[in-house]
Coordinates of C-alpha atoms and ligand atoms in Angstrom, one line a residue:
M1 CA 9.6 -69.4 -121.7
K2 CA 6.9 -72.0 -122.2
T3 CA 4.1 -71.3 -119.9
D4 CA 2.3 -74.2 -118.3
I5 CA -0.3 -72.4 -116.2
N6 CA -3.5 -74.3 -116.6
Y7 CA -7.0 -73.3 -115.6
Y8 CA -9.3 -75.5 -113.6
S9 CA -13.1 -74.9 -113.1
T10 CA -14.2 -73.8 -109.6
N11 CA -17.1 -76.3 -110.0
G12 CA -14.6 -79.1 -110.3
K13 CA -16.4 -81.1 -113.1
S14 CA -14.8 -79.7 -116.3
E15 CA -11.3 -80.6 -117.6
S16 CA -8.5 -78.1 -117.0
V17 CA -7.7 -76.0 -120.1
D18 CA -4.8 -73.7 -121.2
F19 CA -5.1 -69.9 -121.4
R20 CA -6.2 -69.9 -125.0
Q21 CA -9.1 -72.1 -124.3
A22 CA -10.1 -70.3 -121.0
L23 CA -10.1 -67.1 -123.1
G24 CA -12.3 -68.6 -125.8
K25 CA -14.8 -70.2 -123.5
G26 CA -15.1 -67.6 -120.7
L27 CA -17.3 -69.8 -118.5
A28 CA -16.2 -73.5 -118.0
P29 CA -18.8 -76.0 -119.4
D30 CA -19.8 -77.0 -115.9
G31 CA -20.7 -73.5 -115.1
G32 CA -17.6 -72.8 -113.0
L33 CA -15.1 -70.1 -113.2
Y34 CA -11.6 -70.8 -114.6
M35 CA -8.8 -70.4 -112.0
P36 CA -5.0 -70.7 -112.5
D37 CA -3.5 -73.9 -111.1
F38 CA -0.5 -71.9 -109.9
I39 CA 0.5 -68.3 -109.6
P40 CA 4.0 -67.3 -110.9
Q41 CA 6.1 -65.3 -108.5
L42 CA 7.7 -62.0 -108.7
D43 CA 11.0 -61.5 -106.9
K44 CA 12.1 -58.4 -104.9
K45 CA 14.6 -57.4 -107.6
T46 CA 12.0 -57.5 -110.3
L47 CA 9.6 -55.5 -108.2
E48 CA 12.3 -52.9 -107.3
G49 CA 13.0 -52.6 -111.0
F50 CA 9.5 -51.4 -111.7
R51 CA 10.1 -47.9 -110.1
G52 CA 9.8 -45.2 -112.6
K53 CA 8.5 -47.5 -115.4
T54 CA 5.3 -47.0 -117.4
V55 CA 2.2 -49.0 -117.1
A56 CA 3.0 -50.7 -120.5
E57 CA 6.6 -51.5 -119.3
I58 CA 5.4 -53.0 -116.1
G59 CA 2.6 -54.8 -118.0
K60 CA 5.1 -56.7 -120.2
T61 CA 6.8 -58.2 -117.2
I62 CA 3.7 -59.0 -115.1
L63 CA 1.7 -60.6 -118.0
E64 CA 4.4 -62.4 -119.7
P65 CA 4.3 -65.6 -117.7
W66 CA 0.4 -65.6 -118.1
F67 CA 0.2 -65.6 -121.9
G68 CA 3.5 -64.5 -123.3
A69 CA 4.3 -68.0 -124.6
F70 CA 1.2 -67.9 -126.9
L71 CA 2.7 -65.0 -128.9
S72 CA 6.0 -64.1 -130.5
K73 CA 7.9 -61.6 -128.4
E74 CA 7.3 -58.9 -131.0
D75 CA 3.5 -59.5 -131.0
F76 CA 3.3 -59.7 -127.3
D77 CA 5.3 -56.4 -126.7
G78 CA 3.3 -54.7 -129.5
L79 CA 0.0 -55.8 -128.1
I80 CA 0.7 -54.6 -124.5
E81 CA 2.1 -51.2 -125.8
D82 CA -0.9 -50.7 -128.1
A83 CA -3.4 -51.6 -125.4
F84 CA -1.8 -49.7 -122.4
N85 CA -1.4 -46.4 -124.2
F86 CA -2.7 -44.3 -121.3
D87 CA -1.7 -43.6 -117.8
A88 CA -2.9 -44.5 -114.3
P89 CA -1.7 -41.5 -112.3
L90 CA -1.7 -41.1 -108.5
K91 CA -3.1 -37.9 -107.0
E92 CA -2.3 -37.3 -103.4
I93 CA -5.5 -35.7 -101.9
E94 CA -4.5 -35.9 -98.2
S95 CA -1.1 -36.8 -96.7
G96 CA -0.4 -40.4 -97.7
V97 CA -3.8 -40.9 -99.2
F98 CA -3.7 -41.3 -103.1
I99 CA -6.4 -41.5 -105.7
Q100 CA -5.3 -43.8 -108.6
E101 CA -7.1 -42.4 -111.6
L102 CA -7.9 -45.4 -113.8
F103 CA -10.2 -43.5 -116.0
H104 CA -7.9 -42.1 -118.6
G105 CA -8.6 -44.6 -121.3
P106 CA -11.1 -44.1 -124.2
T107 CA -14.3 -44.8 -122.3
F108 CA -13.4 -43.0 -119.1
A109 CA -13.6 -46.1 -116.8
F110 CA -11.1 -48.7 -115.5
K111 CA -12.6 -51.4 -117.7
D112 CA -10.6 -50.0 -120.7
F113 CA -7.4 -51.6 -119.3
A114 CA -8.8 -55.1 -119.5
A115 CA -11.1 -54.7 -122.6
R116 CA -8.2 -53.4 -124.8
I117 CA -6.0 -56.3 -124.0
M118 CA -8.8 -58.9 -124.3
G119 CA -9.9 -57.7 -127.7
R120 CA -6.3 -58.0 -129.1
L121 CA -5.8 -61.4 -127.4
M122 CA -9.1 -62.8 -128.8
A123 CA -8.2 -61.8 -132.3
K124 CA -4.8 -63.4 -132.0
L125 CA -5.5 -66.5 -129.9
V126 CA -9.1 -67.5 -130.3
R127 CA -10.0 -66.5 -133.9
K128 CA -9.0 -69.0 -136.6
E129 CA -7.4 -67.9 -139.8
G130 CA -10.0 -66.3 -142.1
E131 CA -13.0 -66.4 -139.8
T132 CA -14.9 -63.6 -138.2
L133 CA -15.3 -63.9 -134.4
H134 CA -18.7 -62.4 -133.3
V135 CA -18.6 -60.9 -129.8
L136 CA -22.0 -60.6 -128.2
T137 CA -22.4 -58.2 -125.3
A138 CA -25.4 -57.3 -123.3
T139 CA -24.8 -54.1 -121.3
S140 CA -26.3 -51.8 -118.7
G141 CA -23.7 -49.1 -119.7
D142 CA -20.0 -49.3 -118.8
T143 CA -19.1 -52.8 -120.0
G144 CA -20.6 -52.3 -123.5
A145 CA -18.7 -49.1 -123.9
A146 CA -15.4 -50.6 -122.8
V147 CA -15.8 -53.8 -124.9
A148 CA -17.0 -52.0 -128.0
D149 CA -14.1 -49.5 -127.8
G150 CA -11.5 -52.1 -126.9
F151 CA -12.5 -54.3 -129.7
H152 CA -13.0 -51.6 -132.2
N153 CA -11.0 -51.9 -135.4
V154 CA -9.5 -55.2 -134.2
P155 CA -9.3 -57.2 -137.4
G156 CA -11.4 -60.4 -137.6
I157 CA -13.7 -59.4 -134.9
H158 CA -17.3 -58.0 -135.0
V159 CA -18.9 -56.7 -131.8
W160 CA -22.7 -56.7 -131.2
V161 CA -23.8 -54.5 -128.2
L162 CA -27.3 -55.0 -126.9
Y163 CA -28.5 -52.3 -124.7
P164 CA -31.8 -51.3 -123.1
S165 CA -33.4 -48.4 -124.8
G166 CA -33.7 -45.3 -122.7
K167 CA -31.9 -47.0 -119.7
V168 CA -28.3 -46.0 -120.2
S169 CA -26.8 -42.5 -119.8
D170 CA -26.3 -40.2 -122.8
I171 CA -22.4 -40.6 -122.7
Q172 CA -22.6 -44.4 -122.4
E173 CA -24.9 -44.6 -125.4
K174 CA -22.8 -42.4 -127.5
Q175 CA -19.7 -44.5 -126.6
F176 CA -21.1 -47.6 -128.3
T177 CA -23.4 -46.1 -131.0
T178 CA -20.8 -43.8 -132.7
L179 CA -17.9 -46.1 -133.4
G180 CA -19.3 -47.7 -136.5
G181 CA -17.0 -50.1 -138.4
N182 CA -17.0 -53.5 -136.7
V183 CA -19.3 -52.4 -133.9
T184 CA -23.1 -52.8 -134.2
A185 CA -25.2 -51.3 -131.5
I186 CA -28.6 -52.9 -131.1
E187 CA -31.2 -50.8 -129.1
V188 CA -33.5 -53.2 -127.4
D189 CA -37.0 -52.3 -126.5
G190 CA -36.8 -53.7 -123.0
T191 CA -34.6 -54.1 -119.9
F192 CA -31.0 -55.1 -119.4
D193 CA -32.3 -58.6 -118.5
D194 CA -34.0 -58.9 -121.8
C195 CA -30.7 -58.0 -123.6
Q196 CA -28.9 -60.7 -121.6
R197 CA -31.6 -63.2 -122.5
L198 CA -31.2 -62.5 -126.2
V199 CA -27.5 -63.1 -125.9
K200 CA -27.9 -66.3 -123.9
Q201 CA -30.4 -67.6 -126.5
A202 CA -28.0 -66.9 -129.3
F203 CA -25.3 -69.0 -127.7
V204 CA -27.6 -72.0 -127.5
D205 CA -29.2 -71.6 -131.0
E206 CA -28.0 -74.5 -133.2
E207 CA -28.5 -72.8 -136.5
L208 CA -26.6 -69.7 -135.5
N209 CA -23.7 -71.6 -134.0
A210 CA -23.4 -73.8 -137.1
K211 CA -23.2 -70.6 -139.3
M212 CA -21.0 -68.2 -137.2
T213 CA -18.5 -68.3 -134.4
L214 CA -20.0 -66.5 -131.4
T215 CA -18.2 -65.5 -128.2
S216 CA -18.7 -63.3 -125.2
A217 CA -16.5 -60.7 -123.4
N218 CA -18.2 -60.7 -120.1
S219 CA -16.5 -60.1 -116.8
I220 CA -16.1 -63.7 -115.7
N221 CA -13.6 -64.3 -118.5
I222 CA -10.1 -64.7 -117.0
G223 CA -8.8 -62.5 -119.9
R224 CA -10.7 -59.5 -118.4
L225 CA -9.1 -60.1 -115.0
L226 CA -5.5 -60.6 -115.5
P227 CA -4.6 -57.3 -117.2
Q228 CA -6.0 -55.4 -114.2
M229 CA -3.2 -56.7 -112.0
V230 CA -0.8 -54.2 -113.7
Y231 CA -2.1 -51.0 -112.3
Y232 CA -1.9 -52.3 -108.8
V233 CA 1.8 -52.9 -109.3
Y234 CA 2.2 -49.6 -111.1
A235 CA 0.8 -47.8 -108.0
W236 CA 3.1 -49.7 -105.6
A237 CA 6.1 -48.8 -107.9
N238 CA 5.2 -45.2 -107.7
L239 CA 4.6 -44.9 -103.8
T240 CA 8.2 -44.3 -102.9
H241 CA 7.6 -42.0 -100.1
S242 CA 7.3 -44.2 -97.0
G243 CA 8.6 -47.7 -98.1
K244 CA 5.5 -49.2 -96.4
D245 CA 3.1 -51.5 -98.0
P246 CA -0.1 -49.9 -99.3
V247 CA -3.7 -50.3 -98.4
F248 CA -5.7 -50.6 -101.6
V249 CA -9.4 -49.5 -101.4
V250 CA -11.5 -51.0 -104.3
P251 CA -15.0 -49.9 -105.2
S252 CA -16.5 -53.2 -106.1
G253 CA -19.5 -54.7 -108.0
N254 CA -18.7 -58.0 -109.7
F255 CA -15.4 -58.1 -107.7
G256 CA -13.2 -58.5 -110.8
N257 CA -11.1 -55.5 -110.0
L258 CA -10.5 -56.7 -106.4
T259 CA -9.7 -60.2 -107.6
A260 CA -7.0 -58.9 -109.9
G261 CA -5.4 -57.1 -107.0
L262 CA -5.5 -60.3 -104.9
I263 CA -3.9 -62.3 -107.6
A264 CA -1.2 -59.5 -107.9
S265 CA -0.5 -59.9 -104.2
K266 CA -0.3 -63.6 -104.5
M267 CA 2.3 -63.0 -107.2
G268 CA 4.3 -61.3 -104.4
L269 CA 3.2 -57.6 -104.6
P270 CA 3.5 -56.3 -101.1
V271 CA 0.1 -55.2 -99.9
R272 CA -0.9 -54.2 -96.3
R273 CA -4.6 -54.8 -96.8
F274 CA -7.4 -54.7 -99.4
I275 CA -10.7 -52.9 -98.6
A276 CA -13.6 -53.8 -100.6
A277 CA -16.1 -50.8 -100.8
N278 CA -19.7 -51.5 -101.8
N279 CA -22.9 -49.6 -102.1
S280 CA -26.3 -51.0 -100.8
N281 CA -25.6 -54.2 -102.7
K282 CA -23.7 -55.7 -99.8
T283 CA -23.8 -59.5 -100.5
F284 CA -20.0 -59.7 -99.9
H285 CA -20.0 -57.6 -96.8
D286 CA -22.7 -59.7 -95.3
Y287 CA -20.7 -62.8 -96.1
L288 CA -17.7 -61.6 -94.2
E289 CA -19.9 -60.7 -91.2
E290 CA -22.1 -63.7 -91.1
G291 CA -20.2 -66.4 -92.9
D292 CA -23.0 -67.3 -95.4
Y293 CA -22.9 -66.3 -99.0
K294 CA -26.5 -65.2 -99.9
P295 CA -27.0 -63.9 -103.4
R296 CA -29.9 -61.6 -104.0
P297 CA -31.4 -59.3 -106.6
S298 CA -29.5 -56.1 -107.2
V299 CA -30.9 -52.8 -106.0
R300 CA -30.4 -49.5 -107.9
T301 CA -28.0 -47.0 -106.6
L302 CA -26.1 -43.8 -107.8
S303 CA -23.0 -46.0 -108.3
N304 CA -24.8 -48.2 -110.7
A305 CA -21.8 -50.0 -112.2
M306 CA -21.6 -51.7 -108.8
D307 CA -25.2 -52.8 -108.5
V308 CA -24.6 -56.5 -108.3
G309 CA -26.3 -58.7 -105.9
D310 CA -24.5 -62.0 -106.9
P311 CA -20.9 -61.0 -107.6
S312 CA -19.6 -63.5 -110.0
N313 CA -16.0 -63.4 -108.9
F314 CA -16.9 -64.3 -105.3
F315 CA -16.0 -67.9 -105.9
R316 CA -12.6 -67.0 -107.3
I317 CA -11.8 -65.0 -104.1
F318 CA -13.1 -68.0 -102.1
E319 CA -10.7 -70.3 -104.0
L320 CA -7.7 -68.0 -103.7
Y321 CA -7.9 -68.2 -100.0
G322 CA -8.3 -72.0 -99.7
R323 CA -12.1 -71.7 -99.2
D324 CA -11.4 -70.2 -95.6
I325 CA -13.3 -67.2 -94.5
H326 CA -10.7 -66.4 -91.8
S327 CA -7.9 -66.0 -94.3
I328 CA -10.2 -63.9 -96.4
K329 CA -10.9 -61.6 -93.5
K330 CA -7.2 -61.2 -92.7
S331 CA -6.5 -59.8 -96.2
I332 CA -9.8 -58.0 -97.0
G333 CA -11.8 -55.5 -95.0
S334 CA -15.3 -54.5 -96.1
Y335 CA -17.7 -51.7 -95.8
W336 CA -20.8 -50.5 -97.5
F337 CA -22.5 -47.1 -97.9
D338 CA -25.9 -45.9 -99.1
D339 CA -26.7 -43.1 -101.7
D340 CA -27.1 -40.4 -99.0
E341 CA -23.6 -41.2 -97.6
T342 CA -22.2 -41.2 -101.1
T343 CA -23.7 -37.8 -102.1
R344 CA -22.5 -36.3 -98.9
A345 CA -19.0 -37.7 -99.4
I346 CA -18.8 -36.2 -102.9
E347 CA -19.7 -32.7 -101.4
E348 CA -17.4 -33.0 -98.4
I349 CA -14.3 -34.2 -100.4
Y350 CA -14.9 -31.4 -102.9
D351 CA -15.2 -28.8 -100.2
A352 CA -12.2 -30.0 -98.3
T353 CA -9.8 -30.7 -101.1
G354 CA -11.2 -29.4 -104.4
Y355 CA -11.1 -32.9 -105.8
V356 CA -14.1 -34.1 -107.7
M357 CA -15.0 -37.8 -107.3
D358 CA -17.6 -39.8 -109.2
P359 CA -20.1 -41.9 -107.0
H360 CA -18.1 -45.1 -107.3
T361 CA -14.9 -43.6 -106.2
A362 CA -16.6 -41.8 -103.4
V363 CA -17.8 -45.2 -102.0
G364 CA -14.1 -46.1 -102.1
Y365 CA -13.2 -42.9 -100.1
L366 CA -15.8 -43.8 -97.5
G367 CA -14.4 -47.2 -97.2
Y368 CA -11.0 -45.7 -96.5
K369 CA -12.4 -43.4 -93.9
S370 CA -14.1 -46.2 -92.1
W371 CA -11.0 -48.5 -92.2
I372 CA -8.8 -45.8 -90.7
D373 CA -11.4 -45.0 -88.0
E374 CA -11.4 -48.5 -86.9
N375 CA -7.6 -49.2 -87.4
P376 CA -5.7 -46.0 -86.6
V377 CA -2.3 -47.8 -86.7
D378 CA -2.9 -48.1 -90.5
S379 CA -2.8 -44.3 -90.9
E380 CA 1.0 -44.7 -91.1
Y381 CA 0.6 -46.8 -94.3
P382 CA 0.0 -45.2 -97.7
V383 CA -3.6 -45.7 -99.0
V384 CA -4.5 -46.0 -102.6
I385 CA -8.1 -45.5 -103.5
L386 CA -8.9 -46.7 -107.0
A387 CA -10.9 -44.2 -109.0
T388 CA -12.9 -46.3 -111.4
A389 CA -14.7 -43.7 -113.5
H390 CA -14.3 -40.1 -114.6
P391 CA -16.8 -37.9 -112.8
A392 CA -18.0 -36.5 -116.1
K393 CA -19.6 -39.9 -116.8
F394 CA -21.8 -39.7 -113.8
A395 CA -22.3 -35.9 -113.6
D396 CA -26.1 -36.2 -113.9
V397 CA -26.4 -38.0 -110.6
M398 CA -23.9 -35.9 -108.7
P399 CA -24.7 -32.9 -106.4
K400 CA -25.0 -29.9 -108.9
A401 CA -22.5 -27.7 -107.2
V402 CA -19.8 -30.4 -107.6
A403 CA -20.8 -31.4 -111.0
K404 CA -20.4 -27.8 -112.1
A405 CA -16.7 -28.1 -111.3
I406 CA -16.0 -31.1 -113.5
E407 CA -13.6 -30.3 -116.3
L408 CA -14.9 -32.1 -119.4
P409 CA -12.1 -33.8 -121.4
D410 CA -12.0 -32.7 -125.0
R411 CA -12.4 -36.3 -126.1
F412 CA -15.6 -36.4 -124.1
K413 CA -17.1 -33.4 -125.8
A414 CA -16.2 -34.8 -129.2
I415 CA -18.0 -38.0 -128.5
M416 CA -21.1 -36.2 -127.4
Q417 CA -21.2 -34.4 -130.7
K418 CA -21.1 -37.6 -132.8
Q419 CA -24.3 -39.0 -134.4
K420 CA -25.8 -42.1 -132.8
V421 CA -26.3 -45.1 -135.1
A422 CA -28.3 -48.0 -133.6
T423 CA -30.5 -50.8 -135.0
E424 CA -33.8 -50.8 -133.2
L425 CA -35.0 -54.3 -132.1
K426 CA -38.6 -54.8 -131.2
S427 CA -39.1 -58.3 -132.5
G428 CA -37.3 -60.3 -129.8
F429 CA -35.0 -63.2 -130.6
E430 CA -36.2 -63.9 -134.1
G431 CA -35.4 -60.4 -135.1
F432 CA -32.0 -60.7 -133.4
K433 CA -31.2 -63.9 -135.2
K434 CA -32.1 -62.4 -138.5
L435 CA -29.8 -59.4 -137.9
L436 CA -26.9 -61.8 -137.0
L437 CA -27.5 -64.1 -140.0
G438 CA -27.7 -61.0 -142.3
F439 CA -24.1 -60.1 -141.4
Ligands
PLP501 C1 -17.5 -52.1 -113.4 C2 -17.3 -50.9 -112.5 C3 -17.0 -51.1 -111.1 C4 -17.1 -52.5 -110.5 O1 -16.0 -53.2 -110.8 P1 -16.0 -54.9 -110.5 O2 -14.7 -55.3 -111.1 O3 -17.2 -55.4 -111.2 O4 -16.0 -55.1 -109.1 C5 -16.8 -50.0 -110.4 N1 -16.8 -48.7 -110.8 C6 -17.1 -48.5 -112.2 C7 -17.1 -47.1 -112.6 C8 -17.3 -49.6 -113.0 O5 -17.6 -49.4 -114.4

């Protein structure tokens, strides 16, 4: 099948492009986000056929119309199987309430699903024969880990991870400083914003761009979004008990995860309702309440991967619902919770059920509670709370009594024992440029 989905810019000033170009550019030249000009549809029979299938099997069908035509069938199937080689199991913690554990990938967070597909796609669709594609990533923790791991050992790609010295957790630092090979970790004497500035400067530096091909893997790239649809469909296919449409609760920061769920529902996945759960960074919540989108600086919380004051996927959601807040509100409920509420929830859930949640997932659990309190009729529908990170990753900010109960995966212990290798950068952009040119 020849795919003819094209991607337009939400700012309306750049030309539409195909998937390959949208993947290579990330952001449209006019600063807008790429959105598909139509959404392929799943029929009932196809959906029913997903029951009992694996994540990879479902992924092949869901993602085929999006980028299958750019690859041979063999390459496409191989890519999906290779990328989706871990599960997304559902755990029932209360009757009809499921935690979908999205943290069984190599870096223990849901970002692995998309990063692993994206790295493989970039190598095949964006890189030209014989060239090395340099992926520059500034990170405050989770993204760098997922991107470094997802692109690790992918031929023709070199990853540069810039992270603020002393400002990421031990496990996160180990995840991108111990891979070696085609991953170079750069420890920046500064903040996350300094790292981001260095990357941005590299993208506009003429000499660098003349000598090497630079690209980014940040979360606004459509290639990071689409693969995440698959686990929503997988969850639906495994909820056979009631025949009713699920409520999905999504702990949200940049809203890429939620946007993927929304696109899956626009493809035809039956969903009762989406709940966006936020920490004190509640820009989206305030928008739904007040009707004005007011970006603001982020504030630090325990669920730090959701500390986003200007969620970049907001305009994609706006676009998906015809720029109409009433339609958005019909599909998406929203709640926010502070750190005290989050900590208490982690304790209460553990005491009541024995299940250990990381702070991001706990924010999701609180969102489910609030939704059901306000909408008791929905207690008859299955609820799926997306667990975005393994609790071991955030043990240092969790209540001690609960953190003690975390079972450390063997892979986790193995990473912690590896030797960190990072290049220290103290000399600002000139130093960074020298490193790149010395490749
Ligand atoms: C990135 C991340 C989130 C937020 O996801 P978005 O797609 O940015 O909304 C939530 N939890 C964890 C653990 C994350 O790493």
